[in-house]
Coordinates of N, CA, C and O in Angstrom, one line a residue:
M1 N 0.7 -1.1 0.1 CA -0.1 -0.1 0.0 C 1.1 1.3 -0.1 O 2.0 1.3 0.8
K2 N 0.5 2.1 -0.9 CA 1.3 3.4 -0.8 C 1.2 4.4 0.2 O 0.0 4.7 0.7
N3 N 2.2 5.0 0.6 CA 1.8 5.9 1.7 C 1.5 7.3 1.3 O 2.1 8.0 0.6
T4 N 0.2 7.7 1.7 CA -0.3 8.9 0.9 C 0.2 10.3 1.6 O -0.4 11.1 1.4
T5 N 0.7 9.9 2.7 CA 1.0 11.1 3.6 C 2.4 11.7 2.9 O 2.8 12.7 3.3
L6 N 3.1 11.2 1.9 CA 4.4 11.6 1.4 C 4.2 12.8 0.6 O 2.8 12.8 -0.1
L7 N 4.9 13.7 0.6 CA 4.6 14.8 -0.1 C 5.0 14.5 -1.5 O 6.0 13.9 -2.0
S8 N 4.4 15.1 -2.4 CA 4.6 14.7 -3.7 C 5.8 15.7 -4.4 O 6.1 16.5 -3.7
E9 N 6.3 15.5 -5.6 CA 7.5 16.2 -6.0 C 7.0 17.6 -6.2 O 7.7 18.5 -6.0
D10 N 5.7 17.9 -6.7 CA 5.2 19.3 -6.9 C 5.1 19.9 -5.4 O 5.3 21.0 -5.5
A11 N 4.6 19.3 -4.6 CA 4.6 19.9 -3.3 C 5.8 20.2 -2.7 O 6.2 21.5 -2.3
K12 N 6.9 19.4 -2.9 CA 8.3 19.8 -2.4 C 8.7 20.9 -3.3 O 9.3 21.7 -2.6
T13 N 8.4 20.8 -4.5 CA 9.0 22.0 -5.4 C 8.3 23.4 -5.2 O 9.1 24.5 -4.6
Y14 N 7.0 23.3 -4.7 CA 6.2 24.4 -4.4 C 6.8 25.1 -3.1 O 7.0 26.3 -2.8
L15 N 6.7 24.1 -2.1 CA 7.2 24.4 -0.6 C 8.4 24.9 -0.6 O 8.9 25.9 0.1
C16 N 9.6 24.4 -1.2 CA 10.9 24.9 -1.3 C 10.9 26.3 -1.8 O 11.5 27.2 -1.4
C17 N 10.3 26.5 -3.1 CA 10.2 27.9 -3.5 C 9.6 29.0 -2.4 O 10.0 30.1 -2.3
F18 N 8.3 28.5 -1.9 CA 7.6 29.2 -1.2 C 8.4 29.9 0.0 O 8.5 30.9 0.6
Y19 N 9.3 28.6 0.6 CA 10.2 29.2 1.8 C 11.4 30.0 1.4 O 11.8 30.9 2.3
Q20 N 11.8 29.7 0.4 CA 12.8 30.6 -0.2 C 12.3 32.1 -0.3 O 12.9 33.2 0.0
L21 N 11.0 32.3 -1.1 CA 10.5 33.8 -1.2 C 10.3 34.3 0.3 O 10.3 35.5 0.4
L22 N 9.8 33.3 1.1 CA 9.4 34.0 2.5 C 10.6 34.6 3.1 O 10.9 35.5 3.8
D23 N 11.8 33.7 3.1 CA 13.1 34.2 3.7 C 13.6 35.3 3.0 O 13.9 36.1 3.7
E24 N 13.5 35.6 1.9 CA 13.8 36.7 1.1 C 13.0 37.8 1.5 O 13.5 39.0 1.7
M25 N 11.8 37.6 1.7 CA 10.8 38.7 2.0 C 11.3 39.3 3.6 O 11.3 40.4 3.9
V26 N 11.4 38.3 4.4 CA 11.9 38.6 5.8 C 13.0 39.5 5.8 O 13.1 40.4 6.3
H27 N 14.0 39.0 5.1 CA 15.2 39.5 5.0 C 15.3 41.1 4.3 O 15.6 42.2 4.9
C28 N 14.3 41.3 3.3 CA 14.3 42.6 2.6 C 13.4 43.5 3.4 O 13.9 44.7 3.6
M29 N 12.5 43.1 4.1 CA 11.6 43.7 5.0 C 12.3 44.2 6.3 O 12.2 45.4 6.8
T30 N 13.3 43.4 6.9 CA 14.0 43.6 8.3 C 15.2 44.4 7.7 O 15.9 45.1 8.8
T31 N 15.7 44.5 6.8 CA 17.0 45.1 6.5 C 16.7 46.4 5.5 O 17.8 46.9 5.1
A32 N 15.6 46.8 5.5 CA 15.1 47.9 4.5 C 15.7 49.1 5.2 O 15.9 49.3 6.3
G33 N 16.3 50.1 4.5 CA 17.0 51.3 4.9 C 16.1 52.2 5.4 O 15.0 52.8 4.6
L34 N 16.0 52.4 6.9 CA 15.0 53.2 7.4 C 15.5 54.8 7.7 O 16.7 54.8 7.9
T35 N 14.7 55.7 7.6 CA 14.8 57.0 7.8 C 14.2 57.7 9.0 O 13.5 57.0 9.6
Q36 N 14.1 59.0 9.0 CA 13.3 59.8 9.9 C 11.9 60.0 9.5 O 11.1 60.6 10.3
S37 N 11.3 59.2 8.4 CA 10.2 59.4 7.9 C 9.4 58.0 8.1 O 9.8 57.0 7.3
I38 N 8.0 58.2 8.5 CA 7.4 56.8 8.8 C 6.9 56.5 7.3 O 6.8 55.3 6.8
S39 N 6.6 57.5 6.4 CA 6.1 57.3 5.1 C 7.1 56.5 4.3 O 6.9 55.6 3.8
H40 N 8.2 57.0 4.2 CA 9.2 56.5 3.6 C 9.6 54.9 4.2 O 9.6 54.0 3.5
N41 N 9.6 54.8 5.4 CA 9.8 53.6 6.1 C 8.6 52.6 5.8 O 9.1 51.5 5.4
F42 N 7.5 52.9 5.7 CA 6.3 52.1 5.3 C 6.5 51.4 4.0 O 6.6 50.3 3.8
I43 N 6.9 52.3 3.1 CA 6.9 52.1 1.5 C 8.2 51.2 1.3 O 8.2 50.2 0.7
A44 N 9.2 51.5 2.1 CA 10.4 50.8 2.1 C 10.3 49.2 2.4 O 10.9 48.4 1.9
Q45 N 9.3 49.0 3.4 CA 9.2 47.6 3.8 C 8.1 46.9 3.5 O 7.8 45.8 3.3
M46 N 7.0 47.8 2.9 CA 5.8 47.2 2.1 C 6.1 46.8 0.7 O 5.7 45.8 0.2
I47 N 7.0 47.5 -0.1 CA 7.3 46.9 -1.6 C 7.9 45.6 -1.6 O 7.4 44.6 -2.3
P48 N 8.9 45.1 -0.4 CA 9.1 43.9 -0.6 C 8.0 42.8 -0.1 O 7.9 41.6 -0.6
H49 N 7.3 43.1 0.7 CA 6.1 42.4 1.0 C 5.3 42.0 -0.1 O 4.7 41.1 -0.4
H50 N 4.9 43.2 -0.9 CA 4.0 43.0 -2.1 C 4.6 42.1 -3.1 O 4.1 41.2 -3.7
R51 N 6.0 42.4 -3.3 CA 6.8 41.5 -4.3 C 6.9 40.3 -4.1 O 6.8 39.2 -4.7
A52 N 6.9 39.9 -2.6 CA 6.8 38.5 -2.4 C 5.3 37.7 -2.5 O 5.2 36.8 -3.0
A53 N 4.3 38.6 -2.4 CA 3.0 38.2 -2.7 C 2.9 37.9 -4.1 O 2.2 36.8 -4.8
I54 N 3.5 38.7 -5.1 CA 3.5 38.4 -6.4 C 4.1 37.4 -6.8 O 3.8 36.2 -7.4
Q55 N 5.4 36.9 -6.4 CA 6.2 35.7 -6.6 C 5.5 34.6 -5.9 O 5.7 33.7 -6.5
M56 N 5.0 34.5 -4.6 CA 4.2 33.6 -4.4 C 3.0 33.1 -5.2 O 2.6 31.7 -5.1
S57 N 2.5 34.2 -5.6 CA 1.2 34.0 -6.4 C 1.9 33.2 -7.9 O 1.1 32.3 -8.2
N58 N 2.7 33.8 -8.3 CA 3.2 32.9 -9.6 C 3.7 31.7 -9.4 O 3.6 30.8 -10.4
N59 N 4.2 31.3 -7.9 CA 4.6 30.0 -7.7 C 3.6 29.2 -7.7 O 3.5 28.0 -8.1
V60 N 2.1 29.2 -6.9 CA 1.2 28.4 -6.9 C 0.5 28.4 -8.4 O -0.1 27.2 -8.6
L61 N 0.7 29.3 -9.0 CA 0.0 29.2 -10.5 C 0.7 28.2 -11.2 O 0.0 27.5 -12.3
R62 N 1.9 27.9 -10.9 CA 2.6 26.8 -11.6 C 1.8 25.3 -11.5 O 2.2 24.4 -12.0
F63 N 1.3 25.2 -10.2 CA 1.1 23.9 -9.4 C -0.6 23.8 -9.4 O -1.1 22.7 -8.9
T64 N -1.6 24.7 -9.8 CA -2.9 24.6 -9.6 C -3.5 24.9 -10.9 O -3.4 25.8 -11.7
E65 N -4.9 24.0 -11.0 CA -5.8 24.2 -12.0 C -7.0 24.8 -11.5 O -8.0 24.9 -12.4
N66 N -7.0 24.8 -10.1 CA -8.3 25.4 -9.3 C -8.8 26.8 -9.9 O -7.9 27.8 -9.8
P67 N -9.8 26.9 -10.7 CA -10.2 28.3 -11.3 C -10.4 29.3 -10.3 O -9.9 30.6 -10.3
S68 N -10.9 28.9 -8.9 CA -11.0 30.0 -8.0 C -9.6 30.7 -7.4 O -9.4 31.7 -7.2
L69 N -8.9 29.6 -7.2 CA -7.5 30.0 -6.9 C -6.8 30.7 -8.0 O -5.9 31.7 -7.4
R70 N -6.8 30.4 -8.9 CA -6.0 30.9 -10.2 C -6.6 32.5 -10.2 O -5.7 33.4 -10.3
R71 N -7.9 32.8 -10.1 CA -8.3 34.0 -10.0 C -7.9 35.1 -9.0 O -7.4 36.0 -9.1
I72 N -7.9 34.4 -7.7 CA -7.1 35.1 -6.7 C -5.7 35.3 -6.7 O -5.4 36.5 -6.5
A73 N -5.0 34.4 -7.0 CA -3.6 34.6 -7.3 C -3.3 35.5 -8.5 O -2.5 36.5 -8.3
Q74 N -4.1 35.7 -9.5 CA -3.9 36.7 -10.6 C -4.5 38.1 -10.1 O -3.9 38.9 -10.5
R75 N -5.5 37.9 -9.3 CA -5.8 39.3 -8.6 C -4.7 39.9 -7.7 O -4.6 41.2 -7.6
I76 N -4.1 39.0 -7.0 CA -2.9 39.3 -6.1 C -2.0 39.9 -6.9 O -1.5 41.1 -6.7
I77 N -1.7 39.2 -7.9 CA -0.6 39.9 -8.8 C -0.8 41.3 -9.4 O 0.0 42.2 -9.3
E78 N -2.1 41.4 -9.9 CA -2.4 42.5 -10.5 C -2.6 43.7 -9.4 O -2.0 44.8 -9.7
E79 N -3.1 43.5 -8.3 CA -3.5 44.5 -7.4 C -2.1 45.2 -6.6 O -1.8 46.0 -6.5
Q80 N -1.5 44.0 -6.4 CA 0.0 44.4 -5.6 C 1.1 45.0 -6.7 O 1.9 45.6 -6.3
T81 N 1.2 44.6 -7.7 CA 1.9 45.3 -8.9 C 1.4 46.8 -8.9 O 2.4 47.7 -9.0
Q82 N 0.1 47.0 -9.0 CA -0.3 48.5 -8.9 C -0.1 49.3 -7.8 O 0.5 50.2 -7.8
S83 N -0.2 48.5 -6.8 CA 0.2 49.3 -5.4 C 1.9 49.7 -5.5 O 2.1 50.6 -4.8
I84 N 2.5 48.5 -5.9 CA 4.2 48.7 -6.0 C 4.4 50.2 -6.7 O 4.8 51.1 -6.2
G85 N 3.6 50.3 -7.9 CA 3.7 51.3 -8.4 C 3.4 52.8 -7.9 O 4.3 53.7 -8.0
Q86 N 2.3 52.7 -7.2 CA 1.9 53.9 -6.7 C 2.9 54.1 -5.4 O 3.2 55.3 -5.2
M87 N 3.4 53.2 -4.7 CA 4.4 53.4 -3.7 C 5.7 54.0 -4.2 O 6.5 54.9 -3.7
E88 N 6.1 53.3 -5.3 CA 7.3 53.8 -5.9 C 7.1 55.3 -6.3 O 8.1 56.3 -6.1
A89 N 6.2 55.8 -7.0 CA 5.7 57.3 -7.4 C 5.5 58.1 -6.0 O 6.1 59.1 -6.3
A90 N 5.3 57.7 -4.9 CA 5.0 58.2 -3.7 C 6.4 58.3 -2.7 O 6.5 59.3 -1.9
L91 N 7.4 57.7 -3.1 CA 8.5 57.4 -2.2 C 9.4 58.7 -2.2 O 9.6 59.2 -1.0
V92 N 9.6 59.3 -3.3 CA 10.4 60.7 -3.2 C 9.6 61.8 -2.3 O 10.3 62.2 -1.1
P93 N 8.3 62.1 -2.7 CA 7.8 63.1 -1.9 C 7.5 62.7 -0.6 O 7.6 63.5 0.5
C94 N 7.4 61.3 -0.3 CA 7.1 61.0 1.0 C 8.1 60.9 2.1 O 8.2 61.2 3.2
G95 N 9.3 60.9 1.3 CA 10.6 60.8 2.1 C 10.9 62.1 2.8 O 11.9 62.2 3.7
K96 N 10.3 63.1 2.3 CA 10.7 64.4 2.8 C 9.9 64.7 4.1 O 10.2 65.8 4.8
L97 N 8.7 64.2 4.5 CA 8.2 64.2 5.7 C 8.9 63.6 6.9 O 9.1 62.3 6.9
S98 N 9.4 64.5 7.8 CA 10.1 63.6 9.1 C 9.1 63.5 10.1 O 8.3 64.4 10.2
N99 N 9.3 62.6 11.1 CA 8.5 62.3 12.3 C 9.5 62.4 13.5 O 10.6 62.1 13.4
P100 N 8.8 62.7 14.5 CA 9.5 62.7 15.8 C 10.1 61.4 16.2 O 9.2 60.4 15.8
Q101 N 10.9 61.3 16.8 CA 11.6 60.1 17.5 C 10.7 59.3 18.2 O 10.8 58.0 18.1
T102 N 9.9 59.7 18.9 CA 9.1 59.1 19.9 C 7.9 58.2 18.8 O 7.7 57.2 19.1
D103 N 7.4 59.0 17.9 CA 6.6 58.5 16.9 C 7.3 57.3 16.1 O 6.7 56.2 15.9
L104 N 8.4 57.6 15.6 CA 9.3 56.4 15.0 C 9.4 55.3 15.7 O 9.4 54.1 15.1
R105 N 9.8 55.4 17.2 CA 10.0 54.2 17.8 C 8.7 53.4 18.1 O 8.6 52.3 18.2
L106 N 7.7 54.0 18.3 CA 6.5 53.6 18.5 C 5.8 52.8 17.4 O 5.4 51.8 17.2
Y107 N 6.1 53.4 16.2 CA 5.7 52.7 14.8 C 6.4 51.6 14.8 O 5.9 50.7 14.2
Q108 N 7.8 51.7 14.6 CA 8.5 50.5 14.3 C 8.3 49.4 15.4 O 8.4 48.3 15.0
R109 N 8.2 49.7 16.6 CA 8.1 48.8 17.6 C 6.7 47.7 17.2 O 6.7 46.5 17.4
R110 N 5.6 48.5 16.9 CA 4.3 47.8 16.5 C 4.7 47.1 15.1 O 4.1 45.9 14.9
M111 N 5.1 47.5 14.2 CA 5.6 47.1 12.9 C 6.5 45.8 13.3 O 6.1 44.7 12.6
D112 N 7.5 45.7 14.2 CA 8.3 44.4 14.4 C 7.5 43.4 14.8 O 7.7 42.3 14.7
L113 N 6.4 43.8 15.8 CA 5.4 42.9 16.4 C 4.6 42.2 15.3 O 4.5 41.0 15.2
I114 N 4.1 43.1 14.3 CA 3.3 42.6 13.3 C 4.0 41.5 12.3 O 3.6 40.5 11.9
Y115 N 5.4 42.0 12.1 CA 6.0 41.2 11.2 C 6.2 39.8 11.8 O 6.1 38.7 11.0
R116 N 6.7 39.7 13.2 CA 6.9 38.4 13.6 C 5.8 37.5 13.7 O 6.0 36.2 13.4
E117 N 4.8 38.1 13.9 CA 3.5 37.3 14.1 C 3.3 36.7 12.5 O 2.6 35.4 12.5
M118 N 3.2 37.6 11.6 CA 2.9 37.3 10.0 C 3.9 36.2 9.6 O 3.6 35.2 9.0
Y119 N 5.2 36.4 9.9 CA 6.5 35.3 9.4 C 6.2 34.1 10.0 O 6.0 33.1 9.4
A120 N 5.6 34.2 11.3 CA 5.4 32.8 11.9 C 4.3 32.2 11.5 O 4.3 30.9 11.0
K121 N 3.1 32.6 11.3 CA 1.9 32.2 10.7 C 2.2 31.6 9.2 O 1.6 30.6 9.0
M122 N 2.7 32.4 8.4 CA 3.1 32.1 7.0 C 3.9 30.9 6.9 O 3.9 30.0 6.3
G123 N 5.1 30.8 7.9 CA 5.8 29.7 7.9 C 5.4 28.5 8.6 O 6.1 27.5 8.4
S124 N 4.3 28.5 9.5 CA 3.9 27.4 9.8 C 2.5 26.9 9.3 O 1.8 26.0 10.0
A125 N 2.2 27.2 8.1 CA 1.0 26.6 7.5 C 1.3 25.2 7.2 O 2.4 24.8 7.1
P126 N 0.3 24.3 7.3 CA 0.4 22.8 7.2 C 1.2 22.5 5.7 O 0.8 23.2 4.8
E127 N 2.0 21.5 5.7 CA 2.7 21.1 4.7 C 2.0 19.7 4.1 O 2.2 18.8 4.9
N128 N 1.2 19.8 2.9 CA 0.7 18.7 2.5 C 0.5 18.7 1.0 O 0.9 19.9 0.1
N129 N -0.1 17.8 0.2 CA -0.3 17.9 -1.2 C -1.3 18.7 -1.9 O -1.5 18.9 -3.0
A130 N -2.2 19.3 -0.8 CA -3.3 20.2 -1.2 C -3.0 21.6 -1.3 O -2.9 22.3 -0.3
L131 N -2.0 21.9 -2.4 CA -1.4 23.1 -2.5 C -2.1 24.2 -2.5 O -1.9 25.2 -2.0
A132 N -3.5 24.1 -2.9 CA -4.4 25.3 -3.1 C -4.7 25.8 -1.7 O -4.6 26.8 -1.2
A133 N -4.9 24.7 -0.8 CA -5.3 25.2 0.7 C -4.1 25.5 1.4 O -4.2 26.5 2.3
V134 N -2.9 25.1 1.1 CA -1.8 25.4 1.6 C -1.1 27.0 1.4 O -0.9 27.7 2.2
F135 N -1.4 27.0 0.1 CA -1.1 28.5 -0.4 C -2.1 29.5 0.4 O -1.7 30.6 0.8
I136 N -3.3 29.1 0.5 CA -4.3 30.1 1.0 C -4.2 30.3 2.6 O -3.9 31.4 3.0
R137 N -3.5 29.1 3.3 CA -3.2 29.5 4.6 C -2.0 30.1 4.9 O -1.7 30.7 5.9
E138 N -1.1 30.3 3.9 CA 0.0 31.0 3.8 C -0.3 32.6 3.6 O 0.4 33.3 4.4
M139 N -1.0 32.6 2.7 CA -1.4 34.1 2.2 C -2.6 35.0 2.9 O -2.3 36.1 3.2
I140 N -3.4 34.4 3.8 CA -4.3 35.0 4.8 C -3.3 35.8 5.6 O -3.7 36.9 6.0
P141 N -2.4 35.1 6.4 CA -1.6 35.9 7.5 C -1.0 37.0 6.5 O -0.7 38.1 7.2
H142 N -0.6 36.8 5.5 CA 0.4 37.7 4.5 C -0.8 39.1 4.5 O -0.2 40.2 4.9
H143 N -1.9 38.9 4.0 CA -2.9 39.9 3.8 C -3.0 40.6 5.0 O -3.4 41.8 5.1
C144 N -3.6 39.8 6.2 CA -4.0 40.5 7.3 C -2.6 41.4 7.9 O -2.9 42.4 8.5
G145 N -1.4 40.8 7.6 CA -0.3 41.6 8.1 C -0.3 42.7 7.5 O 0.0 43.9 8.0
A146 N -0.7 43.0 6.1 CA -0.4 44.2 5.5 C -1.5 45.2 6.0 O -1.7 46.4 6.1
V147 N -2.7 44.6 6.1 CA -3.9 45.4 6.8 C -3.4 46.0 8.2 O -3.6 47.4 8.3
R148 N -2.9 45.3 9.0 CA -2.3 45.6 10.2 C -1.1 46.8 10.2 O -1.2 47.6 11.0
M149 N -0.2 46.5 9.1 CA 0.8 47.6 8.8 C 0.2 48.9 8.4 O 0.8 49.9 8.9
A150 N -0.7 48.7 7.6 CA -1.1 50.1 7.0 C -2.2 50.7 8.1 O -2.0 52.0 8.1
Q151 N -2.7 50.0 8.7 CA -3.6 50.6 10.0 C -2.7 51.4 11.0 O -3.0 52.4 11.6
N152 N -1.5 50.7 11.3 CA -0.4 51.2 12.1 C 0.2 52.5 11.6 O 0.1 53.4 12.2
A153 N 0.3 52.6 10.2 CA 0.9 53.7 9.8 C 0.0 55.0 9.8 O 0.3 56.0 10.0
L154 N -1.3 54.5 9.5 CA -2.4 55.8 9.7 C -2.4 56.3 11.1 O -3.1 57.3 11.2
K155 N -1.9 55.8 12.1 CA -2.0 56.2 13.4 C -1.1 57.4 13.5 O -0.9 58.1 14.6
Y156 N 0.0 57.8 12.7 CA 0.9 58.9 12.7 C 0.9 59.8 11.6 O 0.1 59.6 10.7
D157 N 1.6 60.8 11.6 CA 1.6 61.9 10.6 C 2.4 61.2 9.2 O 3.4 61.0 9.3
V158 N 1.5 60.8 8.4 CA 2.2 60.3 7.0 C 1.8 61.4 6.0 O 1.0 62.2 5.7
C159 N 2.8 61.1 4.8 CA 2.6 62.3 3.7 C 1.1 62.1 3.0 O 0.6 61.0 3.0
T160 N 0.7 63.0 2.4 CA -0.6 63.1 1.9 C -0.8 62.1 0.7 O -1.7 61.3 0.6
E161 N 0.3 61.8 -0.1 CA 0.2 60.8 -1.2 C 0.3 59.2 -0.6 O -0.4 58.6 -1.4
L162 N 0.5 59.0 0.6 CA 0.3 57.6 1.2 C -1.0 57.5 1.6 O -1.3 56.1 1.6
V163 N -1.6 58.3 2.1 CA -2.9 58.2 2.6 C -3.8 57.2 2.0 O -4.5 56.0 2.3
P164 N -4.1 57.6 0.7 CA -5.1 56.7 -0.2 C -4.5 55.3 -0.4 O -5.3 54.4 -0.7
I165 N -3.1 55.2 -0.5 CA -2.4 54.0 -0.7 C -2.8 53.2 0.6 O -3.1 51.8 0.3
L166 N -2.6 53.6 1.7 CA -2.8 52.9 2.9 C -4.2 52.4 2.8 O -4.6 51.3 3.4
R167 N -5.1 53.1 2.9 CA -6.6 53.0 2.8 C -7.0 51.9 1.7 O -7.7 51.0 2.1
S168 N -6.5 51.9 0.6 CA -6.6 51.0 -0.3 C -6.0 49.5 -0.2 O -6.7 48.5 -0.2
I169 N -4.9 49.7 0.6 CA -4.3 48.3 1.0 C -5.1 47.7 2.0 O -5.4 46.5 2.0
I170 N -5.8 48.4 3.1 CA -6.6 48.1 4.1 C -8.0 47.3 3.4 O -8.1 46.1 3.7
V171 N -8.4 47.9 2.6 CA -9.7 47.6 1.9 C -9.6 46.2 1.1 O -10.1 45.2 1.0
R172 N -8.5 46.4 0.1 CA -8.2 45.2 -0.9 C -7.7 44.1 -0.2 O -8.2 42.9 -0.5
Q173 N -6.9 44.2 0.7 CA -6.2 42.9 1.5 C -7.2 42.2 2.4 O -7.3 41.0 2.6
R174 N -8.2 43.2 3.1 CA -9.4 42.6 3.8 C -10.3 41.5 2.9 O -10.7 40.7 3.3
Q175 N -10.5 42.3 1.6 CA -11.4 41.7 0.9 C -10.6 40.4 0.1 O -11.3 39.4 0.1
G176 N -9.5 40.5 -0.1 CA -8.6 39.3 -0.5 C -8.5 38.2 0.7 O -8.8 37.1 0.2
A177 N -8.3 38.5 1.8 CA -8.4 37.6 2.9 C -9.6 36.8 3.0 O -9.9 35.7 3.2
A178 N -10.8 37.7 2.8 CA -12.2 37.3 3.1 C -12.6 36.3 1.9 O -13.2 35.2 2.2
Q179 N -11.9 36.4 1.0 CA -12.1 35.7 -0.4 C -11.6 34.4 -0.4 O -12.1 33.2 -0.6
M180 N -10.3 34.3 0.2 CA -9.3 33.1 0.5 C -9.9 32.2 1.6 O -10.1 31.0 1.4
R181 N -10.4 32.9 2.8 CA -11.2 32.3 3.8 C -12.7 31.4 3.2 O -12.8 30.3 3.4
A182 N -13.3 32.1 2.2 CA -14.3 31.5 1.8 C -14.1 30.3 0.9 O -14.8 29.2 0.8
L183 N -13.0 30.7 0.1 CA -12.7 29.4 -0.7 C -12.1 28.2 0.0 O -12.3 27.0 0.0
L184 N -11.4 28.5 1.1 CA -10.8 27.4 1.8 C -12.0 26.5 2.6 O -11.9 25.4 2.6
R185 N -13.2 27.3 2.9 CA -14.2 26.7 3.9 C -14.8 25.8 2.6 O -15.4 24.7 2.9
R186 N -15.1 26.3 1.3 CA -15.6 25.5 0.4 C -14.8 24.2 0.1 O -15.4 23.3 -0.3
M187 N -13.4 24.6 0.0 CA -12.5 23.2 -0.3 C -12.6 22.3 0.9 O -12.8 21.0 0.5
D188 N -12.8 22.7 2.1 CA -13.0 21.9 3.2 C -14.5 21.0 3.2 O -14.1 19.8 3.6
C189 N -15.4 21.9 2.7 CA -16.5 21.0 2.7 C -16.6 20.1 1.5 O -17.1 18.9 1.8
Q190 N -15.7 20.2 0.6 CA -15.8 19.2 -0.5 C -15.0 18.0 -0.1 O -15.3 16.9 -0.5
R191 N -13.9 18.1 0.7 CA -13.1 17.0 1.2 C -13.9 16.4 2.0 O -13.8 15.1 2.2
H192 N -14.9 16.9 2.8 CA -15.5 16.1 3.7 C -17.0 15.3 3.4 O -17.4 15.5 2.4

């Protein structure tokens, strides 16, 4: 009798790529060049977060034919590519706004807590051959982390150009997480 708990070659390839992308995201976010500007710092740390989501979505697209998941992954790629463009355009004007040291410390302390929780949840998703469910369990904390990071930034004085970007991140990432949770529930029901 075949051991059905063994990871398939596709699952191994997918997971190896995912963990490499996760490690790269963690590295880029935690080593981003920070300044006296919360606006600049948010952008410098959120761009690698978005890039990782794009790469992770491209990774899962290689292994799934699930039409609902494919639509979600393609939406992530489109929305986060657009958001990166908006943040890159705002980076120079946003870098001109400085914040007091107390604000910078409080902001970054909360960001560090959000990062650690997000990284831990993304890295501890179950490993199995149901790659669509694995991807969703990895990406929900990614999206929830983005919402919390944007909410944190809005507590402080940020540049005018960044405010609509932050609000858009909150709305879109919440919607994306809700869609993924709904798909995960449907997939769980189909298995039982």
